[in-house]
XYZ file of C-alpha atoms in Angstrom:
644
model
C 47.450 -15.967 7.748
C 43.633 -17.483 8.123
C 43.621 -16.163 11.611
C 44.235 -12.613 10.408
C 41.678 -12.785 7.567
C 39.502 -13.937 10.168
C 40.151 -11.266 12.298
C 39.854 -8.848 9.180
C 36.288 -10.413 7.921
C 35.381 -9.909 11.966
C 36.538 -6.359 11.840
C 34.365 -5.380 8.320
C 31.675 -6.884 9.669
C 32.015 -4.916 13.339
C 32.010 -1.776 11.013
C 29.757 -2.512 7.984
C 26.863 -3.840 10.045
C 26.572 -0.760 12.603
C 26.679 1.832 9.519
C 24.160 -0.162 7.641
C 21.755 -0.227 10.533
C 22.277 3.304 11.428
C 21.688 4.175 7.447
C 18.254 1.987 7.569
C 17.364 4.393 11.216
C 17.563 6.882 9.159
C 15.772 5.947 5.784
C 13.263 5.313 8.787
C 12.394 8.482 8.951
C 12.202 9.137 5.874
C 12.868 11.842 3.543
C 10.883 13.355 0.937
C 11.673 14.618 -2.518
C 8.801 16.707 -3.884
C 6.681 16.030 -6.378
C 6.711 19.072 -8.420
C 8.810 21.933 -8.580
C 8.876 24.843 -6.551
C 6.812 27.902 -7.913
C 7.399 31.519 -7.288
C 4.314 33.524 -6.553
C 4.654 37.627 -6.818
C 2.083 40.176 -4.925
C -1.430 39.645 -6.620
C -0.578 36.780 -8.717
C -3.507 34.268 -9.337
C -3.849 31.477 -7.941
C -5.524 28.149 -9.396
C -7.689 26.506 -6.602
C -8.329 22.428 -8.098
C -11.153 20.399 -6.612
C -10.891 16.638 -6.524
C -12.941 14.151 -5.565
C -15.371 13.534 -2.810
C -14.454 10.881 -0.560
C -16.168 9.124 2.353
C -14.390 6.015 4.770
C -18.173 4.828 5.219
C -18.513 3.947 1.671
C -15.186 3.891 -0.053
C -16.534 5.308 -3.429
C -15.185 8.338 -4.528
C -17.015 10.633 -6.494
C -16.565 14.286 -9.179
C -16.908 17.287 -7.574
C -19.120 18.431 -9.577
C -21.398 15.553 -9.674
C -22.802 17.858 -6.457
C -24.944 20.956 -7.157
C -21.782 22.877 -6.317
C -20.742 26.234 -7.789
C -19.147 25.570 -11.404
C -16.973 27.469 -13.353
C -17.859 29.064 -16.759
C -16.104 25.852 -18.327
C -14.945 22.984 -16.825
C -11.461 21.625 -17.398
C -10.094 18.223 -16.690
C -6.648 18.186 -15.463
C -4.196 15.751 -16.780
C -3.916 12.849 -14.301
C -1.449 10.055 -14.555
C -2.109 6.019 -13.988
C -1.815 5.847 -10.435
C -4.668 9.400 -9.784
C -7.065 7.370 -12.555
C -6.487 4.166 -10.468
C -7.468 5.760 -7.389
C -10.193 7.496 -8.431
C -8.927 10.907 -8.499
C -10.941 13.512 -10.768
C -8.871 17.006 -10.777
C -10.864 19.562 -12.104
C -10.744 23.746 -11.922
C -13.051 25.200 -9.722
C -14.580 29.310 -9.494
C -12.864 30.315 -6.352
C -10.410 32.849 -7.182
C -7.500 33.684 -5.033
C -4.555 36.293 -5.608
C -1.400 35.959 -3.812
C -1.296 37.974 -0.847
C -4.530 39.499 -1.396
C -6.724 38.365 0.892
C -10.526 39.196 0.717
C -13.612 38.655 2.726
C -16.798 37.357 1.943
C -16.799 36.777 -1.665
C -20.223 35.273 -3.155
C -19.486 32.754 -5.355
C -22.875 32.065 -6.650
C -26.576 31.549 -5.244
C -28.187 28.447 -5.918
C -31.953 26.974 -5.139
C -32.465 23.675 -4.598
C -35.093 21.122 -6.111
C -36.040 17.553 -5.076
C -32.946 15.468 -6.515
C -30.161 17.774 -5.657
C -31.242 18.194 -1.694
C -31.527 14.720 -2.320
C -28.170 14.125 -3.214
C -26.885 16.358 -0.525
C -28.326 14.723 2.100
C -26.850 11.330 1.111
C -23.522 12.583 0.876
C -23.847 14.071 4.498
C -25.357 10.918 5.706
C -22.044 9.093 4.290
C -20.073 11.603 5.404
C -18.550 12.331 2.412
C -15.691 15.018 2.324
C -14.064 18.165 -0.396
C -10.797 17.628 -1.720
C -9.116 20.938 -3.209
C -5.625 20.932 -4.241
C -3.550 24.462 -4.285
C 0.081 23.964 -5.693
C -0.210 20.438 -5.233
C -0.646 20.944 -1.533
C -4.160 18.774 -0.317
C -7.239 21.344 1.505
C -7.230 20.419 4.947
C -8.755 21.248 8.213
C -6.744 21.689 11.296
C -8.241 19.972 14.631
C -6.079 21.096 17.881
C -6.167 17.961 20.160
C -6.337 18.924 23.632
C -5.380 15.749 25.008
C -1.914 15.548 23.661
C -0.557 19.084 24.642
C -2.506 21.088 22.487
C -0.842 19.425 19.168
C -2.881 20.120 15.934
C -3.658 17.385 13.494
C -5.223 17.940 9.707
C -8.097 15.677 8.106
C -8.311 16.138 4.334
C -10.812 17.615 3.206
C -14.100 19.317 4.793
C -17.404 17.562 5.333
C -19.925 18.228 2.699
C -22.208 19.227 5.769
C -23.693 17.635 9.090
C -26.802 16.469 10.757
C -28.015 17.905 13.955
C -31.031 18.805 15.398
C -32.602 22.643 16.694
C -32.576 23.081 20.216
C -36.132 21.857 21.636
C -36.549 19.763 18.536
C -35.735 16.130 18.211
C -36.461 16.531 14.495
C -32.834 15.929 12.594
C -31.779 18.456 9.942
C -29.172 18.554 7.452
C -26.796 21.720 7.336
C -24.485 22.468 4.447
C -21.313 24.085 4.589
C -21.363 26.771 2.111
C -18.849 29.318 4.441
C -15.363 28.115 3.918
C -12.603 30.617 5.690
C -9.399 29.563 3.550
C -5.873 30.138 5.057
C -3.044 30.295 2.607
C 0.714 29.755 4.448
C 3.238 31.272 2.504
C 7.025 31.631 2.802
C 8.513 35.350 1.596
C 12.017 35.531 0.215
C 13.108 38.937 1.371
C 15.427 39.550 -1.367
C 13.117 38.886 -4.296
C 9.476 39.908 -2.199
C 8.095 36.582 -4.267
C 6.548 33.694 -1.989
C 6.061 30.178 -2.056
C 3.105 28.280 -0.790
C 3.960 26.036 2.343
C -0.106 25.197 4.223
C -3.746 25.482 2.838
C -6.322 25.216 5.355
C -9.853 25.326 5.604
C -12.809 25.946 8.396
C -16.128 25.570 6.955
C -19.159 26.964 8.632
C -22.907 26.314 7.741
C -24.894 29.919 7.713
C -28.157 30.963 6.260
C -27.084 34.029 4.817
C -29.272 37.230 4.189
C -29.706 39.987 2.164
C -32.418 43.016 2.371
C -34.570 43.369 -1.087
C -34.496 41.373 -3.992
C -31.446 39.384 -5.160
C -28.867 40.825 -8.035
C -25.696 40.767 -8.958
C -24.638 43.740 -6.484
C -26.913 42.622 -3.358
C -25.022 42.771 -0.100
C -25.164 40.273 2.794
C -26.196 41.259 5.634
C -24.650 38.182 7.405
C -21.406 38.419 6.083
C -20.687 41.863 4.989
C -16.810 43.163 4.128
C -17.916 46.486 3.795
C -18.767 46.482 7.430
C -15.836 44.174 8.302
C -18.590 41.821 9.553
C -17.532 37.741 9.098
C -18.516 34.271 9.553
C -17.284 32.894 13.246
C -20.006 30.291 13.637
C -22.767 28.275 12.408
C -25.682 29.535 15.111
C -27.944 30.153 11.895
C -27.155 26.957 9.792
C -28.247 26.480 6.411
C -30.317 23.516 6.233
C -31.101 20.851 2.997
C -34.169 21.262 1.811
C -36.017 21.566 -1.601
C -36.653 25.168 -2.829
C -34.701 26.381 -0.278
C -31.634 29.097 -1.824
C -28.163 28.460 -0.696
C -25.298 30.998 -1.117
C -22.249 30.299 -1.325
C -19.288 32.436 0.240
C -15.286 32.376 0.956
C -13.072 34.283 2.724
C -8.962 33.928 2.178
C -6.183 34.867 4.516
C -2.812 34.704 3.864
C -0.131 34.179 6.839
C 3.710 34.343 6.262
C 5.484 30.790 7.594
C 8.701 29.791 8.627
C 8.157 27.109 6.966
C 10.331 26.546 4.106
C 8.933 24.732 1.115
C 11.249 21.991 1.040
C 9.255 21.159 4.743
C 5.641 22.126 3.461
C 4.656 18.552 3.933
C 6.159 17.759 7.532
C 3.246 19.220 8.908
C 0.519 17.186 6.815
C 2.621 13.758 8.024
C 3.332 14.479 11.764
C 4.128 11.506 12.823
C 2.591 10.857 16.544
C 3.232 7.446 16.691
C 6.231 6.364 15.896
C 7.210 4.291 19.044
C 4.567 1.922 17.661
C 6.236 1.495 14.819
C 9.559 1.338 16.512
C 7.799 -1.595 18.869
C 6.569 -3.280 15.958
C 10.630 -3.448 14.358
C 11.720 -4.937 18.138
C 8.847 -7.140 17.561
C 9.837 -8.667 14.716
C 13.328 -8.610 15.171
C 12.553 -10.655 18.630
C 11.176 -13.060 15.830
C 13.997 -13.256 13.695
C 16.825 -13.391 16.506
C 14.228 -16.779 17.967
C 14.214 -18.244 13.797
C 17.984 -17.428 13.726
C 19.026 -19.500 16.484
C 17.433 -22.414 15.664
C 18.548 -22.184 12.460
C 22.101 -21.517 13.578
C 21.658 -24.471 16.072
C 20.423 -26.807 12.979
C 23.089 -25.927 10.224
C 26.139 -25.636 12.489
C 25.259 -28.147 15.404
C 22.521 -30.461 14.063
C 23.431 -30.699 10.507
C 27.487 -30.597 11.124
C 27.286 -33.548 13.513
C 24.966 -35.606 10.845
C 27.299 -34.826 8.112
C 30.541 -35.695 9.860
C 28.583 -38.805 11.013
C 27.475 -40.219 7.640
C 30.490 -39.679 5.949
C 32.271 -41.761 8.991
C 30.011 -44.714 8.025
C 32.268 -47.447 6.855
C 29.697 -50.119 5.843
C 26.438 -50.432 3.827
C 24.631 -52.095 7.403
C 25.525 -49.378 9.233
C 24.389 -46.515 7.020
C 20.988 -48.761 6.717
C 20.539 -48.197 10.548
C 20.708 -45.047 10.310
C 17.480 -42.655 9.810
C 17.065 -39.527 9.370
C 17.502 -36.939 6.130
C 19.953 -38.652 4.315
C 18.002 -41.540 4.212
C 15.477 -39.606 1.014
C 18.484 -38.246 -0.962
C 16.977 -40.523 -3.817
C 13.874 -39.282 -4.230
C 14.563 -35.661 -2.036
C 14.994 -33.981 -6.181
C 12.082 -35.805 -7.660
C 10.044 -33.480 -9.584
C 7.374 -32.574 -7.587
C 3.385 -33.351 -9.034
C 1.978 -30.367 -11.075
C 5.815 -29.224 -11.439
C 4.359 -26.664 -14.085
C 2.252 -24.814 -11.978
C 5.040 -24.441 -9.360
C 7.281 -23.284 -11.733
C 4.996 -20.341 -13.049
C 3.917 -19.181 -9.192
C 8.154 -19.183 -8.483
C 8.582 -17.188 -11.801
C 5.679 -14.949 -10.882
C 6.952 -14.721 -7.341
C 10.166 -13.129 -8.377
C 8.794 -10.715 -10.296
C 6.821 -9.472 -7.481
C 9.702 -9.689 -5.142
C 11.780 -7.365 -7.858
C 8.756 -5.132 -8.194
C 8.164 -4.918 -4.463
C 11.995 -4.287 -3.797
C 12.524 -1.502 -6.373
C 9.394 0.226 -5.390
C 10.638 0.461 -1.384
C 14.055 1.656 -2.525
C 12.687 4.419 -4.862
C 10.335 4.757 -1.796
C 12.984 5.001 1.206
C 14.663 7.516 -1.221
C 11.503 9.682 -1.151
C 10.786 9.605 -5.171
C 7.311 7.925 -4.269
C 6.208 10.883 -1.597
C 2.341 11.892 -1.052
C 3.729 14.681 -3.100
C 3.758 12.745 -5.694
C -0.173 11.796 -6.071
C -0.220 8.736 -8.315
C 3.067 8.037 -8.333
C 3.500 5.034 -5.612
C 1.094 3.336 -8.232
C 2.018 4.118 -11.312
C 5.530 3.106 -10.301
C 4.539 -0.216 -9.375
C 2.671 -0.737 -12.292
C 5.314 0.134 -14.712
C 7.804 -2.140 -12.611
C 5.468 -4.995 -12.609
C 5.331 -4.931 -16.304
C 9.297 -5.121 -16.916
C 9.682 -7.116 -14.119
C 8.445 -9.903 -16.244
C 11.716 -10.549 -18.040
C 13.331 -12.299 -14.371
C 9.529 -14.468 -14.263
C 10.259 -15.910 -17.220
C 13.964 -16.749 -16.563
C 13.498 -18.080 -12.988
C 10.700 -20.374 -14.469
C 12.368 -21.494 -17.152
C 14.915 -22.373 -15.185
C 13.214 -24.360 -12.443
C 11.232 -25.703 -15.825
C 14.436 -27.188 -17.128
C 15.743 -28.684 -14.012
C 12.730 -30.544 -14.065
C 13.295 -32.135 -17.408
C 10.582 -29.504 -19.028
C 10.594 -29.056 -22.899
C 7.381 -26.915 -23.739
C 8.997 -23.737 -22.256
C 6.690 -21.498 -24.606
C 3.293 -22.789 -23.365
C 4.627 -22.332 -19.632
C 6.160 -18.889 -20.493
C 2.614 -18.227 -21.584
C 1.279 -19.209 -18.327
C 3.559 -17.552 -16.190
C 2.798 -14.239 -18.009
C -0.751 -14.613 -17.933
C -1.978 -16.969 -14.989
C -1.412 -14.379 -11.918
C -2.413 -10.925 -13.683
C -5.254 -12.944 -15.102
C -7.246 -13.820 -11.822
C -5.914 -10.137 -10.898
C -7.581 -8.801 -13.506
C -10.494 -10.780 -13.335
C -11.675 -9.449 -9.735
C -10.637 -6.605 -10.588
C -12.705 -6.155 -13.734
C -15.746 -7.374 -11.677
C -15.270 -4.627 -9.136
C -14.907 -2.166 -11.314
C -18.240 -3.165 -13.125
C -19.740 -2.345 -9.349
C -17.743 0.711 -9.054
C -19.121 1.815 -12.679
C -23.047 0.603 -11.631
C -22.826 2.742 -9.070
C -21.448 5.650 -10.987
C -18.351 6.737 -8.691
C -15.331 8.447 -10.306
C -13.246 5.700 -8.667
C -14.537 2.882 -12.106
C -11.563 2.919 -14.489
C -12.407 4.622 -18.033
C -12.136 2.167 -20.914
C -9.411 4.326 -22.275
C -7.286 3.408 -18.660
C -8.734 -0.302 -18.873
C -7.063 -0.808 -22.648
C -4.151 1.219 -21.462
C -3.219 -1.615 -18.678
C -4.237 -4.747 -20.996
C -2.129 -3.233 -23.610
C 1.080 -2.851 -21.203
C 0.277 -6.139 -20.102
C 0.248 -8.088 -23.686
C 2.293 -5.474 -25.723
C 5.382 -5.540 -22.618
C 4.999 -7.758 -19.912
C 3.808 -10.963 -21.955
C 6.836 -10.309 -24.378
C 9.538 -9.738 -21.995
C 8.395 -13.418 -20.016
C 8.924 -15.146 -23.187
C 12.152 -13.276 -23.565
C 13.453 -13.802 -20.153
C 11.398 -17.679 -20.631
C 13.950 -18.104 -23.806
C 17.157 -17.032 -22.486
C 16.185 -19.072 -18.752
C 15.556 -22.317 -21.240
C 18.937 -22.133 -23.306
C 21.065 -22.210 -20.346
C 22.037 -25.438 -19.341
C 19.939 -27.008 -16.376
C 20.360 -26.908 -12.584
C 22.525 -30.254 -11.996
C 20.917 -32.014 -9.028
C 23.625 -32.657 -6.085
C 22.522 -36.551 -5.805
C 20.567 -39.082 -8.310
C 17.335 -39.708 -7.837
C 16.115 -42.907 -7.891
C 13.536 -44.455 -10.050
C 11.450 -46.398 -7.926
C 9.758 -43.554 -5.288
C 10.841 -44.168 -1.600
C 7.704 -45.118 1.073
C 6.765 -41.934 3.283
C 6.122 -43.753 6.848
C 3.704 -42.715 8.506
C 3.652 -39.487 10.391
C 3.498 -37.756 13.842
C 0.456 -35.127 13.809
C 2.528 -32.480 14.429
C 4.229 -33.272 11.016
C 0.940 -33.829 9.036
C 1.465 -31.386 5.966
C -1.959 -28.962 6.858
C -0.713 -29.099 10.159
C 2.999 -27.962 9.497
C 1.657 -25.538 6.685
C -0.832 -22.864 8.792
C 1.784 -23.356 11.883
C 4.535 -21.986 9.231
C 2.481 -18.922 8.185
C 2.370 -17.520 11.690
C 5.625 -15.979 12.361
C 6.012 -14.197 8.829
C 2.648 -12.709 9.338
C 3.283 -11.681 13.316
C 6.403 -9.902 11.554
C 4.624 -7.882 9.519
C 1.041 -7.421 11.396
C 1.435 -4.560 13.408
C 2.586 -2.239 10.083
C -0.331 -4.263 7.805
C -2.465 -1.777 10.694
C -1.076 1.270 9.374
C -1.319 0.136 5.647
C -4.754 -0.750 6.127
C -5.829 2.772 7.762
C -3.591 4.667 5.203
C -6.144 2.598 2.361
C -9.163 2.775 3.980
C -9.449 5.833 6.177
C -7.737 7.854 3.440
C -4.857 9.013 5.542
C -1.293 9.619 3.987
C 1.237 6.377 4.637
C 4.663 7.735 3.829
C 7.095 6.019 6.076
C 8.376 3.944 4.046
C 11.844 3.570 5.630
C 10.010 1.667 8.551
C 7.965 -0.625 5.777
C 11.533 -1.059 4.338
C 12.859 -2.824 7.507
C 9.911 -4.557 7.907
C 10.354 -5.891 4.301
C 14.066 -7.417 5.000
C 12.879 -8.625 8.436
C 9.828 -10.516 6.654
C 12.064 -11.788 3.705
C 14.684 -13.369 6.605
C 11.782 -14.730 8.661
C 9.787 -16.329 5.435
C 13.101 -18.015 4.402
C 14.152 -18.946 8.278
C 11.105 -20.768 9.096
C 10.401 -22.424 5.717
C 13.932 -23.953 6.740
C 13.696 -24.812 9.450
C 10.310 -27.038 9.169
C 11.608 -28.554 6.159
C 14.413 -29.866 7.804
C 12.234 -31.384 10.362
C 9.950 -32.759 7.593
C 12.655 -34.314 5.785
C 13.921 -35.685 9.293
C 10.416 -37.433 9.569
C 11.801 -39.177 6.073
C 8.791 -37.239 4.473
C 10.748 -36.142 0.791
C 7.579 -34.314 -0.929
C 9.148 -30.802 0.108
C 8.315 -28.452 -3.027
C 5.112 -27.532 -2.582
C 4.922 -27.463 0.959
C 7.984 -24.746 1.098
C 6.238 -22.978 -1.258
C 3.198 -23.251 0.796
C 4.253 -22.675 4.182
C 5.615 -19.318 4.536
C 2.632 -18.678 1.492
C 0.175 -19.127 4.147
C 0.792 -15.518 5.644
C -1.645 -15.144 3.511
C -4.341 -16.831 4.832
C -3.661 -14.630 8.560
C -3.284 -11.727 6.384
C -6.783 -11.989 5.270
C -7.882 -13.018 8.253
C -6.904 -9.932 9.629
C -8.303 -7.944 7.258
C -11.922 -9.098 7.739
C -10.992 -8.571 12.165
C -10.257 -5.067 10.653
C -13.016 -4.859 8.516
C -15.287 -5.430 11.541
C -13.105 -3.673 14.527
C -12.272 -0.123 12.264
C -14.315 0.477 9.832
C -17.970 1.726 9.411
C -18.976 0.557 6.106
C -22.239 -0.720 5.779
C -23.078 -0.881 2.418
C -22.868 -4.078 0.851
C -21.430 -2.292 -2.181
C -18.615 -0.913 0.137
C -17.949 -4.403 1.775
C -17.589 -6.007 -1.698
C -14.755 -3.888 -2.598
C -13.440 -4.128 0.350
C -13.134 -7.577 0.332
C -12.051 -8.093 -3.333
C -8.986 -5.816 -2.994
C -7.895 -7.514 0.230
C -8.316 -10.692 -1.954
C -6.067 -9.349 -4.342
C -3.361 -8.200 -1.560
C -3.505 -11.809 0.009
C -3.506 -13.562 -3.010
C -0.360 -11.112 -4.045
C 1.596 -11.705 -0.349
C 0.817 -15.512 -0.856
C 2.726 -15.170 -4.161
C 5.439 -13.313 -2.973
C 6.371 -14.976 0.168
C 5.544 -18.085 -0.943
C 8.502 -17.698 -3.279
C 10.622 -16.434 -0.604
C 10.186 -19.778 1.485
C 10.839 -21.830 -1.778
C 13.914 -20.239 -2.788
C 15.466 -20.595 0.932
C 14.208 -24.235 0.914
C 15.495 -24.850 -2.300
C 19.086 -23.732 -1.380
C 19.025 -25.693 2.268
C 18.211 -28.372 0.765
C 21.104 -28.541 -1.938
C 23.296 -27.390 0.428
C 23.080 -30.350 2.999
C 22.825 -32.882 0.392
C 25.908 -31.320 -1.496
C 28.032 -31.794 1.570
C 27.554 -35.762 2.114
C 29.204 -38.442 0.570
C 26.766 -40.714 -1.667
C 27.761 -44.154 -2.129
């Protein structure tokens, strides 16, 4: 009868594990639901063109639209943006280019301008920092396609058009700035031939930089001689830029073209996240599965070989002189459940590790699902934010329960802790950027409005729900330690370097980080070179393979470390996978360096504070993982002797 339920378990598993990996392949590529619903567009319906911010990778702050001399509209009107757009400095506002489906037109003016000393100023800083549009039609972002001749003709999109260049006139080594003040948009639409209505599926741009012309004196009615649709004459280049300069006039012009797609809405975005580089990816998930298969057999090799022999051993030993001889881990089970030093503290970063590891886990699974989509601008953050906050109900539970085992009784003062200690420093460095953001007057500092918004979801729902979860944690009845402890602490010998606790700890934080390193690069370039990062199905399987590999190797050095007859194992589980961290940041200053071309010290302080934030964060989380694992092994083995 055990053989067959053998044989049965064998069989689920031979069928279970194959559709579960083939179900994660394909979460790996990842599907998309959209972020807003589909809208029909008739024959000459308007269309309402958005700008957004200006962004630049050189300096990282974002900035209004209008806070250029750019065309405005007879009013401008703020469009309603949720947490996550706020947090990332998005500003949508309406803009004067007007567009009618199917309609296209040539050469519109938009307006004529004339520039004075501060506002060719300001131009020619944002084309030094190559800063870049944003426009938003239907929720699809403005970009520009690039064909790429080097990877069989294959066209690629960068959001967003340059504000202008710098170049020089031929036989002059004088540099000039241009502005682009010619943009050519191309609207892609899909047609329904039953209905003749049309949805919007691309929205392209190719700016050019022209000094245009007119004859006479400028009005309302003056034609351009440089761009005239009367005499179907267009824009094609830039051989007559328009430069920067003070009391110089700019005007500024549009064409739009529409083009029927076969792309269906549903797909709009495919194009905007071609993916040209997904055997990376794919080499990164062999990488790190090479890693856990190595963790996993030693592992294996110490709980079924290692640890089964021991066992089988000690509970074989007939007299008290022979167990004496013995060494080993059995030899600390009296002081292996001692309650570690500064107990409290461990107890709120465990409680505050869990409720990153629920936040983190419900945000990939919404993710994978495709509810969190580039689509949905904003949403990836606000979601996280909003899970954070409830979240806090399982902090205060798993701390109050690791409290209690420890013989706790003030479980209100370290509820308090646990919901403030963490999203305190957070919000600390965070407040202190956003002070620089705000000096240096970028749309990317947080209103006040958004700053009491987040302290008031942190004290009026997270801080409650700790104490809740805190209360409910504490009334249960404590974790019952598999062996006594006893009351006079054991002598640590003395230790082999290789087991010194610095030592052990950095060694430990190697593997969870070289499991997760080669996707950090894509995270990182998604952040900071404003790209889209959407494949979250491939983040997802990096996620499990980083939770196994955290709780492997935490495991498998404690066991060694208790071996050594070294007992003082809480903090340094906690610790070791924790110091990921450390490589994390590490990494993020060799990327820093190697990638990116910020040199404002501005720019470098952000940068550095919110990778601060992200290691301090993945210290927390995986830190918790390795405890957890630890704290399980270690019950485990000493559960399965017999005590005299």
């Amino acid at each position: 009868m055990e053989s067959g339920s053998r044989s049965m378990h064998r069989l689920t598993a031979t069928i279970i594990w194959p559709i579960l990996f083939l179900f994660l392949i394909h979460a790996a590529h990842c599907f998309y639901l959209p972020g807003v619903a589909p809208e029909d567009f008739q024959k000459g319906d308007l269309l309402k063109v958005k700008v957004n911010k200006l962004t630049s990778i050189k300096t990282q702050l974002p900035y209004s639209y209008y806070s250029l001399h750019f065309c405005p509209p007879e009013k401008i009107v703020d469009s309603a943006e949720n947490l996550g757009e706020v947090l990332r400095g998005d500003r949508i506002e309406n803009s004067p280019y007007v567009f009618k489906m199917r309609e296209p037109h040539m050469c519109t003016v938009l307006c004529r301008i004339t520039l004075d000393a501060k506002t060719a100023k300001q131009f020619k800083e944002k084309i030094d920092d190559e800063y870049r549009v944003n426009m938003i039609l239907d929720n699809l972002p403005l970009v520009v396609p690039i064909r790429r001749l080097d990877q069989d003709s294959s066209t690629v999109y960068q959001l967003g058009y340059h504000v202008g260049l710098k170049g020089q006139y031929s036989g002059s080594k004088e540099e000039k700035y241009f502005i682009h003040n010619h943009l050519a948009f191309t609207v892609k639409y899909h047609r329904d031939p039953q209905t003749d209505s049309a949805r919007i599926v691309g929205f392209e741009v190719k700016p050019y930089s022209i000094k245009h012309e007119y004859e006479g004196k400028w009005n309302e009615k003056s034609r351009l001689t440089t761009c005239d649709p009367h005499n179907k004459r267009t824009v094609v280049n830039s051989n007559t830029p328009q430069e920067v300069e003070a009391k110089k006039e700019i005007i500024f012009t549009y064409d739009v073209e529409y083009q029927e797609s076969d792309v269906k809405w549903a797909s709009r975005w495919d194009a905007y996240l071609l993916m040209n580089d997904d055997q990376i990816h794919w080499f990164s998930i062999v990488n790190s599965l090479m890693i856990v298969l190595f963790l996993s057999g030693m592992v294996a090799m110490i709980m079924l070989r290692t640890l089964y022999r021991d066992i089988s051993r000690y509970n074989e030993l007939e007299t008290q002189e022979e167990a004496q001889e013995e060494t080993g881990w059995k030899l600390v089970h009296g002081d292996v459940f001692r309650p570690p030093s500064n107990s409290d503290l461990l107890c709120v970063y465990v409680g505050t590790g869990v409720q990153f590891l629920g936040m983190v886990l419900v945000t990939m699974i919404f993710a994978v699902f495709g509810f969190l989509s580039p689509s949905n601008r904003g949403g990836l953050m606000t979601a996280m934010l909003l899970l954070w906050v409830f979240m806090g109900i399982f902090a205060g539970y798993a701390s109050a329960r690791l409290y209690k085992m420890f013989k706790g009784a003030e479980w209100k003062k370290l509820a308090f802790r646990t919901a403030c200690m963490f999203p305190g420093i957070v919000f600390a460095i965070f407040f202190v950027l956003n002070a620089i953001i705000w000096g240096q007057k970028s749309s990317g500092a947080v209103p006040f409005g958004t700053m009491f918004a987040l302290v008031l979801m942190w004290f009026g729902i997270s801080v409650p729900l700790v104490f809740v979860g805190g209360y409910v944690g504490f009334k249960k009845s404590a974790i019952e330690d598999p062996v006594k402890t006893n009351k006079i602490p054991r002598q640590i010998p003395e230790q082999a370097w290789y087991m010194n606790p610095t030592f052990s700890i950095l060694i430990g934080g190697i593997l969870p980080f070289g499991a997760v390193f080669i996707e950090l690069f894509f995270i990182l370039t998604s952040i900071w070179l404003n790209q889209f990062y959407y494949i979250f199905g491939f983040l997802f399987l990096v996620f499990i393979i980083l939770l196994i590999t955290c709780a492997e190797i935490t495991i498998v050095l404690c066991y060694f470390q208790l071996c050594s007859e070294d007992y003082l194992w809480w903090w340094r589980s906690y610790l070791t996978s924790g110091s990921s961290a450390l490589y994390l940041f590490l990494y993020a200053t060799f990327y820093f360096f190697t990638k990116l071309e910020i040199t404002r010290l501005v720019s470098g302080l952000l940068y550095f504070g919110y990778m601060l934030i992200a290691s301090y964060s993945f210290f927390v989380l995986t830190g918790t993982i390795g405890f957890y694992a630890c704290f399980w092994f270690t019950r485990l083995i000493y559960s399965s002797v017999k005590i005299d």
